[in-house]
mmCIF file of C-alpha atoms in Angstrom:
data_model
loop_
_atom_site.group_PDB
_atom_site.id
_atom_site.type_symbol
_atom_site.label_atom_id
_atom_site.label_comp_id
_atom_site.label_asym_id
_atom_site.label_seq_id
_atom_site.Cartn_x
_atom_site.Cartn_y
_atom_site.Cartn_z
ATOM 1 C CA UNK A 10 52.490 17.414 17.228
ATOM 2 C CA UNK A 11 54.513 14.285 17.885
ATOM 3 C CA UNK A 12 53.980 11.343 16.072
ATOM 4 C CA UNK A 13 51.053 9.254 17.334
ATOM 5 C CA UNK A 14 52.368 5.888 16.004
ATOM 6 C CA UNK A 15 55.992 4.578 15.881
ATOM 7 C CA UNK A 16 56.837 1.255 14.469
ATOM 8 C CA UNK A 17 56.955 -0.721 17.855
ATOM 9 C CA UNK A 18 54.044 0.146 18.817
ATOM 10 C CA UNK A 19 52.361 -1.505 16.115
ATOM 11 C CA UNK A 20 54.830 -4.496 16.180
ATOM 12 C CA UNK A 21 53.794 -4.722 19.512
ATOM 13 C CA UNK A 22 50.144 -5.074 18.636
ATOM 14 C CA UNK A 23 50.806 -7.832 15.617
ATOM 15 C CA UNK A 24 52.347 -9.844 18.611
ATOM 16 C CA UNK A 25 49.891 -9.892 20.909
ATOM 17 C CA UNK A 26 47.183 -12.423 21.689
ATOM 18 C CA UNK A 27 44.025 -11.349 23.145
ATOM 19 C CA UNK A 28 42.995 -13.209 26.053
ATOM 20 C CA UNK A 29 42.948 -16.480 24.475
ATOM 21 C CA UNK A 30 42.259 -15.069 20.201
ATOM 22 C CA UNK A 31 45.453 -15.801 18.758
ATOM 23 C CA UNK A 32 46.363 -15.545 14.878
ATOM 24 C CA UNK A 33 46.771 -19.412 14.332
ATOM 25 C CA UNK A 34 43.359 -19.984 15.478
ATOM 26 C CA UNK A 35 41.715 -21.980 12.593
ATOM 27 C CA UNK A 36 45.598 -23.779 11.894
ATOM 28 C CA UNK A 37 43.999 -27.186 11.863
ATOM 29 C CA UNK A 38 40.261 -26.802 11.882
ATOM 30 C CA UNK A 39 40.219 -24.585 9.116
ATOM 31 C CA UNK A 40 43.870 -23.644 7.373
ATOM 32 C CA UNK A 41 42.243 -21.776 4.399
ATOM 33 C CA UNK A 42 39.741 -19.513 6.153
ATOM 34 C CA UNK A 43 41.648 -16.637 5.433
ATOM 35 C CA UNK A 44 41.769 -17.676 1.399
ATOM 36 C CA UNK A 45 38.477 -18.289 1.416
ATOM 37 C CA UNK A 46 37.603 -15.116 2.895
ATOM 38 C CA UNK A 47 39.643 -12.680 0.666
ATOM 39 C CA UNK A 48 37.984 -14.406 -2.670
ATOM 40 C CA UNK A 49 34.375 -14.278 -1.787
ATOM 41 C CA UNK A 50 35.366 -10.400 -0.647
ATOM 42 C CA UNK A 51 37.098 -9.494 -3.570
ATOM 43 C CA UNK A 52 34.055 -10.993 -5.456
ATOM 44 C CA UNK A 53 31.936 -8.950 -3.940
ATOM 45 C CA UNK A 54 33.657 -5.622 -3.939
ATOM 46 C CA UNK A 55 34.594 -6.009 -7.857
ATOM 47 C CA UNK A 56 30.783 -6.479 -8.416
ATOM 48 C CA UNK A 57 29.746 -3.469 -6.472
ATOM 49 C CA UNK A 58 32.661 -1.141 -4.661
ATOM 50 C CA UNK A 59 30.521 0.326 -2.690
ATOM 51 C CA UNK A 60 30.615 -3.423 -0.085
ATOM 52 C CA UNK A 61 33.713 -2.484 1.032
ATOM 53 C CA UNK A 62 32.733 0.364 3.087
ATOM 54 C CA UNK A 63 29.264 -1.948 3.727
ATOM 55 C CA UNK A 64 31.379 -4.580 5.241
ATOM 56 C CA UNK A 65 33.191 -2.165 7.272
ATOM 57 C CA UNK A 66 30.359 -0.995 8.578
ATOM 58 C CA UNK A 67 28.625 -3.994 9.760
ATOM 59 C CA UNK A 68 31.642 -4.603 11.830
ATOM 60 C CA UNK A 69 31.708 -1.498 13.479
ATOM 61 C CA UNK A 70 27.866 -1.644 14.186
ATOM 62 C CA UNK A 71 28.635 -5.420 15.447
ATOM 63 C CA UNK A 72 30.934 -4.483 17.695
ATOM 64 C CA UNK A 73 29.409 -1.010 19.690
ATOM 65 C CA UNK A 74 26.361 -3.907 20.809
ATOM 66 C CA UNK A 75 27.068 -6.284 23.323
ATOM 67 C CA UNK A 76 30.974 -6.597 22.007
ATOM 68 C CA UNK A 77 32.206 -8.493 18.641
ATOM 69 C CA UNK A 78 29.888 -11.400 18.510
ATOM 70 C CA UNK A 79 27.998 -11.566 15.406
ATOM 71 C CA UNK A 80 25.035 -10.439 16.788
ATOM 72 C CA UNK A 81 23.933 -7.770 14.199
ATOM 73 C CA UNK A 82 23.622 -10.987 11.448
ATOM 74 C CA UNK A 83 21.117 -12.775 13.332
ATOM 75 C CA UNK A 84 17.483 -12.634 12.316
ATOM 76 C CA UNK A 85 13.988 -12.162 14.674
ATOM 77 C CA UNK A 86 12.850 -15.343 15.964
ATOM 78 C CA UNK A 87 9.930 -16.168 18.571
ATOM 79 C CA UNK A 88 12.507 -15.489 21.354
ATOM 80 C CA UNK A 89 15.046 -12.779 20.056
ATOM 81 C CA UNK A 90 14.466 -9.350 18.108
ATOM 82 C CA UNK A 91 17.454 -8.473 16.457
ATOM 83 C CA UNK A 92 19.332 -5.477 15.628
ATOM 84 C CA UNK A 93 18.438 -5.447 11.730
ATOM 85 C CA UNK A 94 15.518 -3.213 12.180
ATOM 86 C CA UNK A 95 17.164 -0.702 14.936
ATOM 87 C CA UNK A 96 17.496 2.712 13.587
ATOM 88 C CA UNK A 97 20.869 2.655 12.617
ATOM 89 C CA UNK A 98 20.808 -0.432 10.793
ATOM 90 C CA UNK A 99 17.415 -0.248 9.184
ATOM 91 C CA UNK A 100 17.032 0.350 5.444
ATOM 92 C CA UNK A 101 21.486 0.653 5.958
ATOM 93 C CA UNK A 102 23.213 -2.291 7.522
ATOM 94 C CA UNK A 103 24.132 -4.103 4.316
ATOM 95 C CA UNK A 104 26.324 -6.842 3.041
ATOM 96 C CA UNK A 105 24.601 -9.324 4.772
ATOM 97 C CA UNK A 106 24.417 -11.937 2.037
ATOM 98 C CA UNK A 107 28.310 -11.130 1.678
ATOM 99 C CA UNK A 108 28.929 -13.106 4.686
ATOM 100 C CA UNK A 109 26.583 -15.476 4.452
ATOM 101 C CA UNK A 110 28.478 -16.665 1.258
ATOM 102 C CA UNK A 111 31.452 -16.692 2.986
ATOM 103 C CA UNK A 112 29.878 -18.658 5.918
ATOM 104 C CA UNK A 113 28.462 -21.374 2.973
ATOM 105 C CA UNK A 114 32.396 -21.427 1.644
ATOM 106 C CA UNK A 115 33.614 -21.947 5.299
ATOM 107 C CA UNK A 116 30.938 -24.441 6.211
ATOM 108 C CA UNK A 117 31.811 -26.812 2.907
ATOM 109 C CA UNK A 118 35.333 -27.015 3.764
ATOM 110 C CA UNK A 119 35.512 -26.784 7.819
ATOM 111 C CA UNK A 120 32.590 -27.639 9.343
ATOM 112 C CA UNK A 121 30.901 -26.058 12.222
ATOM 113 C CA UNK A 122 34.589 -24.500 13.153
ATOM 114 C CA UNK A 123 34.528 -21.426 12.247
ATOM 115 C CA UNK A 124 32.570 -18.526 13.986
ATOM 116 C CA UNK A 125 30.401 -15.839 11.916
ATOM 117 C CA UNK A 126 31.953 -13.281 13.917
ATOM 118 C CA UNK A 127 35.538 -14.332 13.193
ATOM 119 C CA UNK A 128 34.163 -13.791 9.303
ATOM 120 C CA UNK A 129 33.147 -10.391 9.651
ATOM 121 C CA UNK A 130 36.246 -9.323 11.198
ATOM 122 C CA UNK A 131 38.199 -10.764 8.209
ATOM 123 C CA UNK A 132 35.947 -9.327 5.443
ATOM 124 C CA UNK A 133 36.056 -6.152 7.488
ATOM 125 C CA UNK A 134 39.767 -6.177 7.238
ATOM 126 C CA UNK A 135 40.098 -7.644 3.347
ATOM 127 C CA UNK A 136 37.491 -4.701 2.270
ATOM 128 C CA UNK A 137 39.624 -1.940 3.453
ATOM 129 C CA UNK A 138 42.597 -3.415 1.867
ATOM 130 C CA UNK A 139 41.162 -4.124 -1.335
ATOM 131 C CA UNK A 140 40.189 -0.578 -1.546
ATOM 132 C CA UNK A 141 43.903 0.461 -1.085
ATOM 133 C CA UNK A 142 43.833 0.643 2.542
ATOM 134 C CA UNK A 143 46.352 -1.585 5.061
ATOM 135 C CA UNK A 144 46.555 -5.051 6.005
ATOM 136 C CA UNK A 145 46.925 -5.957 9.031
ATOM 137 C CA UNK A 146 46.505 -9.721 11.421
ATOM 138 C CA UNK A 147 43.416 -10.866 12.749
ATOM 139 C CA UNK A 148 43.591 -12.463 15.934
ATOM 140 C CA UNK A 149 40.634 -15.020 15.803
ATOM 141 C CA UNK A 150 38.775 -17.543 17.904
ATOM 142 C CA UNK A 151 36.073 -15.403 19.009
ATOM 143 C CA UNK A 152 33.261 -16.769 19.585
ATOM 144 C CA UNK A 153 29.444 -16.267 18.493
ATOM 145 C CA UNK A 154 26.533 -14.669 20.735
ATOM 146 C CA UNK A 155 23.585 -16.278 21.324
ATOM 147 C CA UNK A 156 20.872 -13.540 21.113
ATOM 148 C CA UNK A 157 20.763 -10.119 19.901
ATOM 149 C CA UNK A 158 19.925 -6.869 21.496
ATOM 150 C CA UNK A 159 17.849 -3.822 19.463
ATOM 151 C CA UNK A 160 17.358 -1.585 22.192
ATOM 152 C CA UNK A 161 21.249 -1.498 22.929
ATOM 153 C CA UNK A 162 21.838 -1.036 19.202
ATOM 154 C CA UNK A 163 19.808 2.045 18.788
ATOM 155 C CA UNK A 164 21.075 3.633 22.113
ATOM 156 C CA UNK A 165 25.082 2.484 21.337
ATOM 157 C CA UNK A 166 25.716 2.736 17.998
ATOM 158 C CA UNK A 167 26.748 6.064 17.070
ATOM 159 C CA UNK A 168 24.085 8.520 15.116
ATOM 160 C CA UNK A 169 25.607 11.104 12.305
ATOM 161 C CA UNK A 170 23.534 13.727 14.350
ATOM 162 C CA UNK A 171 25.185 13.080 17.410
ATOM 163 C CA UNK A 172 27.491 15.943 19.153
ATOM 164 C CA UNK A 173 31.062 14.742 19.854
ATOM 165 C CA UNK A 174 30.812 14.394 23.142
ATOM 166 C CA UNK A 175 28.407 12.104 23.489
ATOM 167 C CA UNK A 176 30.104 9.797 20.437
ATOM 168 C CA UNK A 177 33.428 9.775 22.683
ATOM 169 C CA UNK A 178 31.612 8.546 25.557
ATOM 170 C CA UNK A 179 30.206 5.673 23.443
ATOM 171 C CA UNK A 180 33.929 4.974 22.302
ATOM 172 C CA UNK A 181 34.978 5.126 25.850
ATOM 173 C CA UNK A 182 33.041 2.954 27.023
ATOM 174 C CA UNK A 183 33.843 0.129 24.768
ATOM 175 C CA UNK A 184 37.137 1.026 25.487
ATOM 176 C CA UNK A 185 38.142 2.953 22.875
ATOM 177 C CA UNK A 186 40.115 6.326 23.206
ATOM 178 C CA UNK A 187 39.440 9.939 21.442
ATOM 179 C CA UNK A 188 42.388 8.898 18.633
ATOM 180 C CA UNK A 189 40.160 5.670 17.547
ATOM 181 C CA UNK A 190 37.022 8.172 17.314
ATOM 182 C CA UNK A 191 39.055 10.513 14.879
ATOM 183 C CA UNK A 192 41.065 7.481 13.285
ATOM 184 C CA UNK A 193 37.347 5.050 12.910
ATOM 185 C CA UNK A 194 35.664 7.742 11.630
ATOM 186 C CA UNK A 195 38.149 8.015 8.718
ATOM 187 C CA UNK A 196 37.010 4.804 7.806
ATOM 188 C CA UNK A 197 34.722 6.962 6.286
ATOM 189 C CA UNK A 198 37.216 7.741 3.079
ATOM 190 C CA UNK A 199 35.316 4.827 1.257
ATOM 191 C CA UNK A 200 31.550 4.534 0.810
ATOM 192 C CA UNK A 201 28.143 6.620 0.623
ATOM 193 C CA UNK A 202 25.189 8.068 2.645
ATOM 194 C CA UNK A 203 21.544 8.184 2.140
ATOM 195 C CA UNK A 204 20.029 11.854 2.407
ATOM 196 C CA UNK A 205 18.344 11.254 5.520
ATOM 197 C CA UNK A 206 21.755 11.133 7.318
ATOM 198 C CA UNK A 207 22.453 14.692 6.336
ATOM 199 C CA UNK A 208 19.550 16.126 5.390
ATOM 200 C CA UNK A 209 18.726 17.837 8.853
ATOM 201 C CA UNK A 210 22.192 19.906 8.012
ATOM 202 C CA UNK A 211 20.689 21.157 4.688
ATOM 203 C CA UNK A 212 17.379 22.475 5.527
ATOM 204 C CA UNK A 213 15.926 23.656 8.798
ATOM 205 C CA UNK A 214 19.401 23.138 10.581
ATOM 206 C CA UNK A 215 18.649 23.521 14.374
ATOM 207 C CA UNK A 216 14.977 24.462 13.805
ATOM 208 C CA UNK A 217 16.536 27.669 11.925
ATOM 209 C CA UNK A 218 15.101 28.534 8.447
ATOM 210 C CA UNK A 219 19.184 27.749 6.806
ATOM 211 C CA UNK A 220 21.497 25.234 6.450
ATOM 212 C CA UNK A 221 24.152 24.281 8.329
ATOM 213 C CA UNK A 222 26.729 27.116 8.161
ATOM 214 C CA UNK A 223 30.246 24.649 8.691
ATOM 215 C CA UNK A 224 28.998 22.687 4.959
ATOM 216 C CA UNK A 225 31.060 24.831 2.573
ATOM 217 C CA UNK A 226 28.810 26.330 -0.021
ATOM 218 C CA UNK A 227 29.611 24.294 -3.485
ATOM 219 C CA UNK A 228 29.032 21.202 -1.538
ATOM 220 C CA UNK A 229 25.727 22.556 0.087
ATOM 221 C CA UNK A 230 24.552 23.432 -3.556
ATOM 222 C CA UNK A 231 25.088 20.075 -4.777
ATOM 223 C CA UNK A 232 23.658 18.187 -1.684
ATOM 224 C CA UNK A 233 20.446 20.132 -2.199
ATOM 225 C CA UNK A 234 20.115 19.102 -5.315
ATOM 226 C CA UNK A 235 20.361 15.848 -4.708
ATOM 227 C CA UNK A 236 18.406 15.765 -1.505
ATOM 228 C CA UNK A 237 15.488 18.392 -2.359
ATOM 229 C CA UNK A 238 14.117 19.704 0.729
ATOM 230 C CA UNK A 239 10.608 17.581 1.828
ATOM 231 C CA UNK A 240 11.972 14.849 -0.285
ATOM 232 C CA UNK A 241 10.936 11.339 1.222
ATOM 233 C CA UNK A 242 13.619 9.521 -0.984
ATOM 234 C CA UNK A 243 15.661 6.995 1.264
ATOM 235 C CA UNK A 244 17.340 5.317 -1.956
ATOM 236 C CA UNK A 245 19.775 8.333 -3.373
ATOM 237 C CA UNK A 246 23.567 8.264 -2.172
ATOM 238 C CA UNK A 247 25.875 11.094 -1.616
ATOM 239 C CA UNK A 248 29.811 9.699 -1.371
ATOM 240 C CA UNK A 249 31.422 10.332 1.978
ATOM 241 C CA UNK A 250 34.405 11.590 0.255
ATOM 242 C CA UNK A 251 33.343 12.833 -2.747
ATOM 243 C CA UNK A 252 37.315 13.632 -4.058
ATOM 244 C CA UNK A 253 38.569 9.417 -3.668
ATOM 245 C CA UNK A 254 35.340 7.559 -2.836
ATOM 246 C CA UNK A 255 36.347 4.363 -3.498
ATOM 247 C CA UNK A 256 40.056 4.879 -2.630
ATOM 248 C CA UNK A 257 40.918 4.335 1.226
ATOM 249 C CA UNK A 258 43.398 7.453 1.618
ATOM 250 C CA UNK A 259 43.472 10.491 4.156
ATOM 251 C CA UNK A 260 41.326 12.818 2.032
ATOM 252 C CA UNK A 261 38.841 12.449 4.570
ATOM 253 C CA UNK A 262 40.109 14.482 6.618
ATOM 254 C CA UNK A 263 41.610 16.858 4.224
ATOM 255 C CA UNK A 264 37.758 17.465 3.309
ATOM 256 C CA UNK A 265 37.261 18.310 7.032
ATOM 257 C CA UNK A 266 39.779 20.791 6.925
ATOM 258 C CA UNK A 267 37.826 22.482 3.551
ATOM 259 C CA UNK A 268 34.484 21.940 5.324
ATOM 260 C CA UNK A 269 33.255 19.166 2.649
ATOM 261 C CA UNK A 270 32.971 16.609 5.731
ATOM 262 C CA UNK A 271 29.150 15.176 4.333
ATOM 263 C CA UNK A 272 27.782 13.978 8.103
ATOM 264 C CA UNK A 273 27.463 16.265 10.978
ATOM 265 C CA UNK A 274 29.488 14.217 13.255
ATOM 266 C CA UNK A 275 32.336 14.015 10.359
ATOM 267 C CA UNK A 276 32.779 17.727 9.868
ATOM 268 C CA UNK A 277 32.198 18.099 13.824
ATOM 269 C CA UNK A 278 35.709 16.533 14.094
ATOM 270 C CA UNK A 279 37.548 19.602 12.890
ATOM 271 C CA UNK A 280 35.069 21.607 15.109
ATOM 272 C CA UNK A 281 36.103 19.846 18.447
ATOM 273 C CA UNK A 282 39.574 20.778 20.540
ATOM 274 C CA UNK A 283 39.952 17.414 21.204
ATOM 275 C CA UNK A 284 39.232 15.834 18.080
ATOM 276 C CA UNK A 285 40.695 18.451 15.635
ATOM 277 C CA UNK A 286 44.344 18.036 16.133
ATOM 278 C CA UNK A 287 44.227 14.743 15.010
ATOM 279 C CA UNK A 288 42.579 15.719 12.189
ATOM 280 C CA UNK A 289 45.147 17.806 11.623
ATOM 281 C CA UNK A 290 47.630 15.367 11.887
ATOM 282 C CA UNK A 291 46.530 12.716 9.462
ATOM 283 C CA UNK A 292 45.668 15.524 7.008
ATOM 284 C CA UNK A 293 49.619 15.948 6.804
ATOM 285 C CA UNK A 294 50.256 12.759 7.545
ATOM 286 C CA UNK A 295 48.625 10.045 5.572
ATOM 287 C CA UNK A 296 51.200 7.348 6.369
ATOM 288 C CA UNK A 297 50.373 7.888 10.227
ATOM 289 C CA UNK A 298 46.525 7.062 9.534
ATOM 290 C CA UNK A 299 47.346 4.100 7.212
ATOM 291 C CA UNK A 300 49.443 2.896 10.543
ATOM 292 C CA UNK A 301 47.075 4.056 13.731
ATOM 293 C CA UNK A 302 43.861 2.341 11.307
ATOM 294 C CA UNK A 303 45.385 -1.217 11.662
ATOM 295 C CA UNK A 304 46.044 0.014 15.692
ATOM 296 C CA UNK A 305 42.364 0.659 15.803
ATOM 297 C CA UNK A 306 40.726 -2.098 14.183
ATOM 298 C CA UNK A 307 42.845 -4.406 16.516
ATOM 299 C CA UNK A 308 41.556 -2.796 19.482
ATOM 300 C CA UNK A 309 37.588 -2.460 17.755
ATOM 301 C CA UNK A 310 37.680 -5.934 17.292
ATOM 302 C CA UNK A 311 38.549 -7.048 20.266
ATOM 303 C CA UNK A 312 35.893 -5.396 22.119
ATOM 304 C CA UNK A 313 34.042 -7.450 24.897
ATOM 305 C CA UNK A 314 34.780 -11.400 22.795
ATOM 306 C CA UNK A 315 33.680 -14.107 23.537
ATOM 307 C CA UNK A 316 35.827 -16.929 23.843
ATOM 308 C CA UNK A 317 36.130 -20.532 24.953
ATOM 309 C CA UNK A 318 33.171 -22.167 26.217
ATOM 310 C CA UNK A 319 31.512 -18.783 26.220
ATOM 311 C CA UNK A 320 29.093 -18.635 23.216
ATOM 312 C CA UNK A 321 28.791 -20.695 20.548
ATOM 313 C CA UNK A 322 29.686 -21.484 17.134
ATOM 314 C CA UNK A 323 26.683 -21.145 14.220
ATOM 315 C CA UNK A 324 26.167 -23.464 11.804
ATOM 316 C CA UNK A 325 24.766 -20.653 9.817
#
């Protein structure tokens, strides 16, 4: 397989401007966002690891509803519901006071100038590097959404039960390709899981009476020990790469290719035609997914932006 990425390509991306998001955004409103940023985030991660793949997250779940516009951070109110409590943010989305720091920080140095969702695509991009991963520019200037949306959160935002299929189709139309599906979902080389993500692959798998026959057996022992089967426990963690949890690296997908992928739609990857090859790829290849990551979280967040008069910028 030919290489995916070659180094204009991503030259080409660290030059472009997005509509009108360029990287000197905040040059005169707010010349130390980006310092600001970076400390509260590496504050945050050294005090728990695990929110770097928390602030990841909450990114990625921002930007699959209504586009990249800080919507997932804003509470109910008599006139909006918001996506906290949709089902795949409730009892998971976390990190939320992260940001808010950051947006205290930001407001106490350049006021009302900086948007919250021009913050979470920052700490998104600081968390992965502070856990080893790349660096790569933010274009900023987006702007913040006015209102939030919980029924397109629960139908866009892709489940860990969900067939492949149907998760490229949700890429796709955000305009993402079948490379970012395989090259987003090895975000998940960093973080944990609660049980009920998995669970259905231990016990009962397909209304059968077994377990999932693609988890490979040492991991299925261990898995059901920690999730017992009938157990209501929402609170215990399994890592999603249990070899370099808290490393960003391409083990990810060399668990894939051993059948240790923990979420149905991780280990359905190396399962898929489509998907496969690139797992594959980066298994052998771990410079290539350091390289097509920073490709993909340019394009994620960039995704539907609001910009100009469009929106609005939140004090909080």
């Amino acid at each position: 397989m030919k290489a995916i990425t070659i180094w204009f390509v991503v030259i080409l991306h660290a030059g472009t401007v997005y509509g009108q998001l360029n990287y000197y955004f905040y040059r005169n409103t707010c010349p130390i966002l980006e310092n600001i940023v970076s400390n509260v985030v590496r504050s945050a991660v050294m005090n728990d690891t695990r929110m770097a793949a928390s602030l990841l997250r909450l990114h990625f779940h921002d930007c699959f509803v209504n586009g990249c516009d800080g919507s997932i951070l804003l509470d109910d109110t008599d006139n909006i519901i918001g996506e906290k409590t949709a089902a795949p943010n409730l009892n998971s989305a976390r990190g939320f006071e992260v940001i808010d720091a950051i947006k205290t920080a930001v407001e106490n140095s350049c006021n009302i100038s900086v948007s919250c969702t021009d913050i979470l695509s920052l700490a998104a991009r600081d968390s992965v590097y502070l856990s080893g991963g790349p660096y790569w520019a933010v274009s900023l200037g987006r702007r913040d959404g006015k209102t939030a949306n919980k029924s397109t959160a629960n139908a866009n935002i892709p489940s860990p039960i969900e067939s492949i299929d149907s998760i490229i189709n949700k890429f796709q139309a955000v305009g993402l390709s079948v490379q970012d599906v395989v090259v987003l979902s090895g975000g998940h080389t960093i973080g944990s899981a609660h049980c009920n993500t998995f669970s259905s692959r231990l016990f009962n798998f397909n209304s059968t009476s077994g377990s999932d026959p693609t988890i490979e057996q040492s991991l299925l022992a261990d898995l059901k020990s920690k999730c017992p089967n009938g157990s209501s426990d929402s609170n215990t963690l399994a890592p999603l790469d249990p070899v370099t949890q808290n490393t960003f690296d391409n083990t990810y997908f060399k668990n894939l290719q051993n059948n240790k992928g923990l979420l149905q739609s991780d280990q359905a990857l190396f399962s898929n035609a489509s998907t496969a090859a690139y797992v594959n790829y980066y298994s052998n290849y771990p410079y290539a997914f350091v390289m097509d990551f920073r490709v993909s979280m340019m394009k994620l967040a960039n995704v539907s932006v609001l910009t100009g008069s469009d929106g609005e910028i939140r004090k909080k």
